[in-house]
PDB file of C-alpha atoms in Angstrom:
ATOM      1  CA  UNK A   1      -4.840  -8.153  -2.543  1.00  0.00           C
ATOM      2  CA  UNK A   2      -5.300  -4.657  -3.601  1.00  0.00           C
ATOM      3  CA  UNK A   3      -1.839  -3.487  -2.283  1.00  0.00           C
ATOM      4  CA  UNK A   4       1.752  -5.052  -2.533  1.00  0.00           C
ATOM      5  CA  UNK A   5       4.085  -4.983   0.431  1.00  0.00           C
ATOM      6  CA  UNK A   6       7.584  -4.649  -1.324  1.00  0.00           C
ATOM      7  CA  UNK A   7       6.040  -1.690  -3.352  1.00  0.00           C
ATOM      8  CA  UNK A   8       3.865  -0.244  -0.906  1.00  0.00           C
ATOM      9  CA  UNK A   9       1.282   1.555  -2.917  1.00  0.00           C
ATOM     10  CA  UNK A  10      -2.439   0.941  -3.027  1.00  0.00           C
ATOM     11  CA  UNK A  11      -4.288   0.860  -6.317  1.00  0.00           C
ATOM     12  CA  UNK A  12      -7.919   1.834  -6.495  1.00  0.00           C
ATOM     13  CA  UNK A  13     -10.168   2.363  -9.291  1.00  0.00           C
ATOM     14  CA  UNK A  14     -13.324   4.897  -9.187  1.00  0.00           C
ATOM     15  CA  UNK A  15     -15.958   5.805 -11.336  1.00  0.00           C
ATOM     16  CA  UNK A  16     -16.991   9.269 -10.812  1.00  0.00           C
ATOM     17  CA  UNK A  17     -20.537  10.982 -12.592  1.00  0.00           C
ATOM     18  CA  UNK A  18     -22.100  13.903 -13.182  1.00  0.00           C
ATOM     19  CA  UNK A  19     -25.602  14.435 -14.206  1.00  0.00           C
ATOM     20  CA  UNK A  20     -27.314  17.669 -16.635  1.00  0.00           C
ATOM     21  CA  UNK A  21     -30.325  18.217 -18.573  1.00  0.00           C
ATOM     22  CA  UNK A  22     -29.718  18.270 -22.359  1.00  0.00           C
ATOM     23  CA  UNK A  23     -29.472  21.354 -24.155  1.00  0.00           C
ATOM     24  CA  UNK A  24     -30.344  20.050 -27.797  1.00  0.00           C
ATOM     25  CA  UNK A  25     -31.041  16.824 -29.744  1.00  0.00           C
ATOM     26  CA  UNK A  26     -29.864  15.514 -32.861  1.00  0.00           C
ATOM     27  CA  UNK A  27     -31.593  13.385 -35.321  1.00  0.00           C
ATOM     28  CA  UNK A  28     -30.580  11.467 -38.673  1.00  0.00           C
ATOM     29  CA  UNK A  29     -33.307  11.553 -40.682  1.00  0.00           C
ATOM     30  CA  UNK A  30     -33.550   9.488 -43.801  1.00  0.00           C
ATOM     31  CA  UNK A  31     -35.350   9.899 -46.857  1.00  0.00           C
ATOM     32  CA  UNK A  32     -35.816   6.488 -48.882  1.00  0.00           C
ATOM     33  CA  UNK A  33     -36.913   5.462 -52.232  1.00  0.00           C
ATOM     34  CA  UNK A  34     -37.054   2.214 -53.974  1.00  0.00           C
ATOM     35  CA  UNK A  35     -37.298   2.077 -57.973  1.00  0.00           C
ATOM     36  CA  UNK A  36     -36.086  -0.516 -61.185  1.00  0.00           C
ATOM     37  CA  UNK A  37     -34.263   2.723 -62.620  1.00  0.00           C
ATOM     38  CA  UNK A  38     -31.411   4.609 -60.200  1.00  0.00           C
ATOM     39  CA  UNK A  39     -32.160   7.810 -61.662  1.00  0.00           C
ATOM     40  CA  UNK A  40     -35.843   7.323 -60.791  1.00  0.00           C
ATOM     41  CA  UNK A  41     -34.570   5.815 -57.042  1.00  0.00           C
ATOM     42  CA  UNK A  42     -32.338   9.125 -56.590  1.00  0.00           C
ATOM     43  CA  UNK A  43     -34.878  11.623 -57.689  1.00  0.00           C
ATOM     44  CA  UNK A  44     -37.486  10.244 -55.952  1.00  0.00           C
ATOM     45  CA  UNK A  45     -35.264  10.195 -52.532  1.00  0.00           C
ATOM     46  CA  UNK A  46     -34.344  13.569 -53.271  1.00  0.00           C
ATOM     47  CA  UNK A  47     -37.890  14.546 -53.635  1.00  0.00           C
ATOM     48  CA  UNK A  48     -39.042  13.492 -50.073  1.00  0.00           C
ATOM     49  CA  UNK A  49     -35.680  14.743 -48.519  1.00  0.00           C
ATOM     50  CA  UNK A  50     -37.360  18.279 -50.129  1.00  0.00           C
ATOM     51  CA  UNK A  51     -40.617  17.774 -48.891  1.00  0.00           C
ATOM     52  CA  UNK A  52     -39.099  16.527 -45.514  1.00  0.00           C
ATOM     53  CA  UNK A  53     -36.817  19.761 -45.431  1.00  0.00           C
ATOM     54  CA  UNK A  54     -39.962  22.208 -46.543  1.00  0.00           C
ATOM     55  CA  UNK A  55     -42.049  20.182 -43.491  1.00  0.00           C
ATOM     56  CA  UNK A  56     -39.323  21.405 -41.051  1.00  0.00           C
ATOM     57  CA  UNK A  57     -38.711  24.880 -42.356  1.00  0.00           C
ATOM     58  CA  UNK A  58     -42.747  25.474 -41.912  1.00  0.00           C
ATOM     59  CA  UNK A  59     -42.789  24.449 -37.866  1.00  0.00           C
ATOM     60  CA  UNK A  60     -41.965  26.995 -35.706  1.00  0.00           C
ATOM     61  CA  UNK A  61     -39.432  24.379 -34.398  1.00  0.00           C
ATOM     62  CA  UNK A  62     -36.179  26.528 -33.630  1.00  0.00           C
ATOM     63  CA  UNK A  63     -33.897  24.614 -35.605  1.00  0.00           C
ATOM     64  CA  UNK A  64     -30.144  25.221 -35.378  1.00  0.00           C
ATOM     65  CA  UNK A  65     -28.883  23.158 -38.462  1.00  0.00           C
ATOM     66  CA  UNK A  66     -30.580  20.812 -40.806  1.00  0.00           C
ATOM     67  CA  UNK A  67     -28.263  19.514 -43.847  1.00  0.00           C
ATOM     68  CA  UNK A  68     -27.779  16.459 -46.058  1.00  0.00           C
ATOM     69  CA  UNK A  69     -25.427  14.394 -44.401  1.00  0.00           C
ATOM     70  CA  UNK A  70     -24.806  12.127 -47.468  1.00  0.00           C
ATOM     71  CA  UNK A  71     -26.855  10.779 -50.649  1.00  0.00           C
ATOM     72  CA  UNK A  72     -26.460   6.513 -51.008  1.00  0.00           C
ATOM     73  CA  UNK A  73     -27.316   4.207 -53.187  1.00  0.00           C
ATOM     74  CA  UNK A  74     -27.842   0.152 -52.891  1.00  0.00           C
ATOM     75  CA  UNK A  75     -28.756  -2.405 -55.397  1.00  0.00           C
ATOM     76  CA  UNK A  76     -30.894  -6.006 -54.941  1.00  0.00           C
ATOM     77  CA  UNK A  77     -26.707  -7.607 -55.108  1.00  0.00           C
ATOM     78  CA  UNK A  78     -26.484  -5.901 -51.895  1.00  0.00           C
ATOM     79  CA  UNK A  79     -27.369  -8.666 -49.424  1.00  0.00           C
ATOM     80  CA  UNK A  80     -27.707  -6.617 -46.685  1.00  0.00           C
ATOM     81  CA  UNK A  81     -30.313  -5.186 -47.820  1.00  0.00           C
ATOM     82  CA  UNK A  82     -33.426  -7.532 -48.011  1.00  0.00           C
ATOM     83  CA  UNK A  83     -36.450  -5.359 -48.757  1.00  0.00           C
ATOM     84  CA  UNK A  84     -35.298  -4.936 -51.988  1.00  0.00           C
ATOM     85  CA  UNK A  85     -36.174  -7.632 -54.869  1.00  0.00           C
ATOM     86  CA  UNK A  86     -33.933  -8.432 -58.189  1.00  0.00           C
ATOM     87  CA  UNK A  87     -33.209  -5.232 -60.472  1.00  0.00           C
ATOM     88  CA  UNK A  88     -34.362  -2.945 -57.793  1.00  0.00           C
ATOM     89  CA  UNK A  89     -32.032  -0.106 -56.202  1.00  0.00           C
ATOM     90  CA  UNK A  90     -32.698   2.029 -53.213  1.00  0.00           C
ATOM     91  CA  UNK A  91     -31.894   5.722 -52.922  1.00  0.00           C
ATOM     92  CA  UNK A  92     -31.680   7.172 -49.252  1.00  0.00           C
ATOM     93  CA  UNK A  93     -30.982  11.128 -48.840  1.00  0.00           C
ATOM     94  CA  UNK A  94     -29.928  11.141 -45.431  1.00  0.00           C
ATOM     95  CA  UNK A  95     -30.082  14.283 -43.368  1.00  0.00           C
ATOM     96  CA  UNK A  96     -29.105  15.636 -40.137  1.00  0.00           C
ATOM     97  CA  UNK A  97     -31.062  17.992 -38.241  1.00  0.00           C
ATOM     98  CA  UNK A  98     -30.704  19.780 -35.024  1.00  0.00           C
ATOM     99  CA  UNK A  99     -33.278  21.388 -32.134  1.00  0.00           C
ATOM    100  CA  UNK A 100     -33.627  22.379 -28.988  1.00  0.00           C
ATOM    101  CA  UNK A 101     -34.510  19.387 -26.390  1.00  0.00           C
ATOM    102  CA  UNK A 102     -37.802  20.445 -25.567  1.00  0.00           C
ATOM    103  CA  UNK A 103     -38.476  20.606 -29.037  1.00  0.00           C
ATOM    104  CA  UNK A 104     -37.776  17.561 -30.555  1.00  0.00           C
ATOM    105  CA  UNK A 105     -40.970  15.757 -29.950  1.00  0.00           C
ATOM    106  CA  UNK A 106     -42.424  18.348 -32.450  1.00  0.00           C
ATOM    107  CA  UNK A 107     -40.059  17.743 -34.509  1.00  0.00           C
ATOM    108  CA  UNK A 108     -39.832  13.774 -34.400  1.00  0.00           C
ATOM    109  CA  UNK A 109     -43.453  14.241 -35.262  1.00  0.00           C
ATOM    110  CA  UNK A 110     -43.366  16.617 -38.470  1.00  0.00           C
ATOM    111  CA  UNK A 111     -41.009  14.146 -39.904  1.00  0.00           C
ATOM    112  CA  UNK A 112     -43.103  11.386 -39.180  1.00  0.00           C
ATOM    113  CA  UNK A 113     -45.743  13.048 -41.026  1.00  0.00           C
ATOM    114  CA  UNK A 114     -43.601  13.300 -44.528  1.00  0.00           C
ATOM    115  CA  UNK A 115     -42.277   9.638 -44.217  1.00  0.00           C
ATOM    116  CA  UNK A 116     -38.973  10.353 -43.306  1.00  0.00           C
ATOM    117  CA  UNK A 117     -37.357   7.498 -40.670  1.00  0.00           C
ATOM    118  CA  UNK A 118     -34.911   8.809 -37.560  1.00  0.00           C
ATOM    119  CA  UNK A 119     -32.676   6.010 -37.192  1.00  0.00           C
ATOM    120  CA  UNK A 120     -30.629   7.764 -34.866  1.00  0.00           C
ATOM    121  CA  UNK A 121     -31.286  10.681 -31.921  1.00  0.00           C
ATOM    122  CA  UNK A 122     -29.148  11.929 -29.860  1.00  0.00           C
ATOM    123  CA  UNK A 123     -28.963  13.941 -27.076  1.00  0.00           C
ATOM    124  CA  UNK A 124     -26.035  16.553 -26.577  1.00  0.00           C
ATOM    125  CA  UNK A 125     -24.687  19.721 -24.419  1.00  0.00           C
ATOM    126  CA  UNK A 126     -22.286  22.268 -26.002  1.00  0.00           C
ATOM    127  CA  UNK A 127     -18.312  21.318 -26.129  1.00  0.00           C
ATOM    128  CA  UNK A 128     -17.711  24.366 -23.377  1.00  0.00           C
ATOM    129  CA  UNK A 129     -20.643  22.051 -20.800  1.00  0.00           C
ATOM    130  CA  UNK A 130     -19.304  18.846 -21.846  1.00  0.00           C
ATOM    131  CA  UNK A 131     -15.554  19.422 -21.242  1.00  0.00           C
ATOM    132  CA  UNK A 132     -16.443  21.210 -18.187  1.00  0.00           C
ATOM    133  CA  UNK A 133     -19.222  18.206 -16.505  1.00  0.00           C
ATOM    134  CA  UNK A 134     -16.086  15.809 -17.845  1.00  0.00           C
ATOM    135  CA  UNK A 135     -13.561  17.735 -15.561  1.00  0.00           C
ATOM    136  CA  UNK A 136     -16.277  17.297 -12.698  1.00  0.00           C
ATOM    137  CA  UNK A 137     -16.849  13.719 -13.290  1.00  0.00           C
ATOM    138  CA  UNK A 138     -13.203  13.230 -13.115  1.00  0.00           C
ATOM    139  CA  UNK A 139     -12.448  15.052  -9.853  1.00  0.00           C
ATOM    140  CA  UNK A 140     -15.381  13.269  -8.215  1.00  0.00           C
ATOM    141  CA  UNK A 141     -13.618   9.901  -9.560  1.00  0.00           C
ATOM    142  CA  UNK A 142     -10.752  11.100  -8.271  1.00  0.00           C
ATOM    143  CA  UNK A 143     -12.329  11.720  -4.516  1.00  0.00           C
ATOM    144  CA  UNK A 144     -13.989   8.355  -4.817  1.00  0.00           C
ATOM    145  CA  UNK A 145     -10.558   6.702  -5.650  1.00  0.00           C
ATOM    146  CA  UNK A 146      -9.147   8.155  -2.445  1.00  0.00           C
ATOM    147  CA  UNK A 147     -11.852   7.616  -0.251  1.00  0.00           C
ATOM    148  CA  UNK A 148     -11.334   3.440  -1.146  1.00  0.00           C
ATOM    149  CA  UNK A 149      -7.309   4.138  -0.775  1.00  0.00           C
ATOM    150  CA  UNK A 150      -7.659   5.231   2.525  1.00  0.00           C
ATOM    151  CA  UNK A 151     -10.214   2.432   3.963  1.00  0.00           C
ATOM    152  CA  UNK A 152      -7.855  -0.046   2.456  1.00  0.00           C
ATOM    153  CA  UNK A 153      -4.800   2.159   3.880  1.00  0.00           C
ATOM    154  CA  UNK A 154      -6.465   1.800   7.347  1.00  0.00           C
ATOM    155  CA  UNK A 155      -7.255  -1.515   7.611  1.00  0.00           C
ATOM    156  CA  UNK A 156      -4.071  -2.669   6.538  1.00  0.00           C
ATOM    157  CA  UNK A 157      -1.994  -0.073   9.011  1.00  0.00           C
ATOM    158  CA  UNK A 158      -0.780   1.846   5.997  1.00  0.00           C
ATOM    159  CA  UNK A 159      -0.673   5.960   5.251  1.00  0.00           C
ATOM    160  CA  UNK A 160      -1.275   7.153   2.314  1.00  0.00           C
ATOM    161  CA  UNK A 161       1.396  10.068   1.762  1.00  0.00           C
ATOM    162  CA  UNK A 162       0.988  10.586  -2.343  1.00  0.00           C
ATOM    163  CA  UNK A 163      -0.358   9.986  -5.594  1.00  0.00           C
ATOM    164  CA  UNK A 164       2.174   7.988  -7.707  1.00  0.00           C
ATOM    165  CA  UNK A 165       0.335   7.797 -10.635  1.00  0.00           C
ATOM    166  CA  UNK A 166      -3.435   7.755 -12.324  1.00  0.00           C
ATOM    167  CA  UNK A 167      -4.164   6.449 -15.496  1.00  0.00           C
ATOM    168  CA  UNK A 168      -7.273   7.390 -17.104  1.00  0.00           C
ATOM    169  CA  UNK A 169      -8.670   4.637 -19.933  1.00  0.00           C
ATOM    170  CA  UNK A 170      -8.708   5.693 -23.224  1.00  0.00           C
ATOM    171  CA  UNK A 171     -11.996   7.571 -24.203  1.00  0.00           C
ATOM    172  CA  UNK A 172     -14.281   5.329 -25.878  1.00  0.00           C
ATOM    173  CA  UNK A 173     -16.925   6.631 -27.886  1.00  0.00           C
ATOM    174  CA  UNK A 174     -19.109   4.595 -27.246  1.00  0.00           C
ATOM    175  CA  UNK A 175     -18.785   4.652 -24.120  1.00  0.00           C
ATOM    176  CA  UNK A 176     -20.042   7.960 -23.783  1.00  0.00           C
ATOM    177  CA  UNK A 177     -23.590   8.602 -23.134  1.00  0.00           C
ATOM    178  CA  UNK A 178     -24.242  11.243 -24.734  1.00  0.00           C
ATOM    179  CA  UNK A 179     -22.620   9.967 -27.878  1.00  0.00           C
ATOM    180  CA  UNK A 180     -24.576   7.038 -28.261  1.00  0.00           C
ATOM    181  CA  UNK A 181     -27.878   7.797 -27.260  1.00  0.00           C
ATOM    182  CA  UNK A 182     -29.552   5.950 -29.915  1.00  0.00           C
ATOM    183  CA  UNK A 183     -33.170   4.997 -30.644  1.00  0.00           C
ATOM    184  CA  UNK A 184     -36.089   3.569 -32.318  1.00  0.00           C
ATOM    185  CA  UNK A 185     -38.324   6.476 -33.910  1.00  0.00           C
ATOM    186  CA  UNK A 186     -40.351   7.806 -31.703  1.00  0.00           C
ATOM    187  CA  UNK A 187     -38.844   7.179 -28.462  1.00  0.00           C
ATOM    188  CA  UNK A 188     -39.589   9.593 -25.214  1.00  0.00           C
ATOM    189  CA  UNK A 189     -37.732  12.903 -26.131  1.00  0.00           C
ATOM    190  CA  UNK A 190     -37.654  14.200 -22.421  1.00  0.00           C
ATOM    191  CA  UNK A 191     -35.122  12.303 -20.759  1.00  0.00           C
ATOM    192  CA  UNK A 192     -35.029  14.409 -17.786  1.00  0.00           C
ATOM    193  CA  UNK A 193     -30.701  14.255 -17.986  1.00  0.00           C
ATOM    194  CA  UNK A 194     -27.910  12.625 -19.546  1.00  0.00           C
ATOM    195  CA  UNK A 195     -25.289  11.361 -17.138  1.00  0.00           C
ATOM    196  CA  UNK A 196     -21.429  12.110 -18.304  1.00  0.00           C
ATOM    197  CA  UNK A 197     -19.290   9.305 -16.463  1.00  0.00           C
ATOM    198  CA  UNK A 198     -15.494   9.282 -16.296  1.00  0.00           C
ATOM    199  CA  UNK A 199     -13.457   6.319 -14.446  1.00  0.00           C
ATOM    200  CA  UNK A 200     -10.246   6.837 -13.149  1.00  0.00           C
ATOM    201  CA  UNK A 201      -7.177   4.309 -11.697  1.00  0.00           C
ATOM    202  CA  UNK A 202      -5.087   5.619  -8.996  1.00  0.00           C
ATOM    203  CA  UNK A 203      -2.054   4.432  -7.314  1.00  0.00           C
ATOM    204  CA  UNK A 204      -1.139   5.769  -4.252  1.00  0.00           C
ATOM    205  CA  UNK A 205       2.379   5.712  -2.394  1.00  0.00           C
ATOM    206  CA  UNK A 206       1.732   4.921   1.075  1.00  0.00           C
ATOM    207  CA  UNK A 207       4.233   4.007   4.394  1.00  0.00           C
ATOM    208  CA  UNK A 208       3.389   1.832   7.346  1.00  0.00           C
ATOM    209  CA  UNK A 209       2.213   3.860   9.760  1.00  0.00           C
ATOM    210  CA  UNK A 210       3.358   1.854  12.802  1.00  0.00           C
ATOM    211  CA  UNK A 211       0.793   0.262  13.955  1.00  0.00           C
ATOM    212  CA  UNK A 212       1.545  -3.917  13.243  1.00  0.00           C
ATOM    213  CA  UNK A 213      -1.839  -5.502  14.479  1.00  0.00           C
ATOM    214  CA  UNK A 214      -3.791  -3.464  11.862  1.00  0.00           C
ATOM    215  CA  UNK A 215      -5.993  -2.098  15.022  1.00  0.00           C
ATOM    216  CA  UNK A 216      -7.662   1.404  14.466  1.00  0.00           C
ATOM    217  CA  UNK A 217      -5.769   3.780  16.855  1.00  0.00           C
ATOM    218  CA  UNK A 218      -7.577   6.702  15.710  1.00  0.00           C
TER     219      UNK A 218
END
């Protein structure tokens, strides 16, 4: 079961969440060009990355970054790439771009307009939110935990007089919502919140508390 005699502790594990409305998105936005010459490929990219950038500048979109993220280049020997045929190479400028969340939509669609793709979006809060909704999350785990401890405690005529230990699992990227919010283009930019989860395993200490027939004297 979920306790051992000799030891006597109970381990429980909880999963505790909090919910908040985003306070920004963030897009990648790629600019792509395919061409027989990589100069032609490259300049080409980098002349829709321009136009993409101009596009943005000109909305009255409150943007609070936009930069290239990195400039790549892949030739027809790349087989991962199969919209590309022999002696062809493919420039992408790709671009990262940030907004407020009621914004995006506009924004999603100005790029749209210029050709550029959004591979990924995702939603965020600032660090200060984050760490704080991740401290909440935890200490509602945490309550959770306990509250299963001390049904099993009961029912088994056990106490629960401390917490021995709780072991948190290591954070996982992508794992975390808000991380890996990821999307096709033009996918509904209004979730109404994000949910930050955090799960915790606790083991208490706990001591018989008398009562042999496991009976609820309470």
């Amino acid at each position: 079961g979920p306790y051992d005699m000799a030891e006597s502790t109970i381990t429980t594990e909880a999963t505790g969440s909090v919910e908040t409305a985003p306070e920004s998105v963030q897009l990648t936005v790629e600019a792509t060009s395919i061409a027989e010459e990589t100069n032609t490929a490259r300049q080409n990219a980098f002349d829709k990355a321009t136009r993409i950038r101009e596009h943005i500048s000109e909305t009255d979109v409150d943007i609070h970054h936009l930069e290239t993220e990195k400039s790549i280049l892949t030739d027809s020997s790349d087989t991962f790439d199969s919209n590309l045929n022999d002696g062809e190479y493919q420039a992408t400028e790709r671009l990262s771009v940030e907004c407020s969340a009621e914004d995006a939509s506009k924004l999603v669609a100005v790029i749209s307009e210029v050709d550029g793709t959004i591979p990924t979006a995702k939603f965020a809060v600032s660090d200060n939110k984050r760490r704080t909704l991740k401290s909440q999350a935890v200490s509602n785990a945490m309550s959770e935990a306990r509250a299963i401890a001390e049904a099993i405690a009961d029912s088994e005529g056990f106490e629960i007089v401390g917490v021995s230990h709780v072991r948190r699992p290591p954070a996982d990227d992508d794992e975390d919502p808000i991380e890996s919010l990821k999307h096709a283009p033009g996918f509904n930019f209004h979730p109404d919140t994000i949910t930050i989860a955090e799960r915790v395993t606790v083991t208490y200490d706990v001591k018989s508390n008398g009562s042999v027939d496991g009976t609820d004297h309470s």
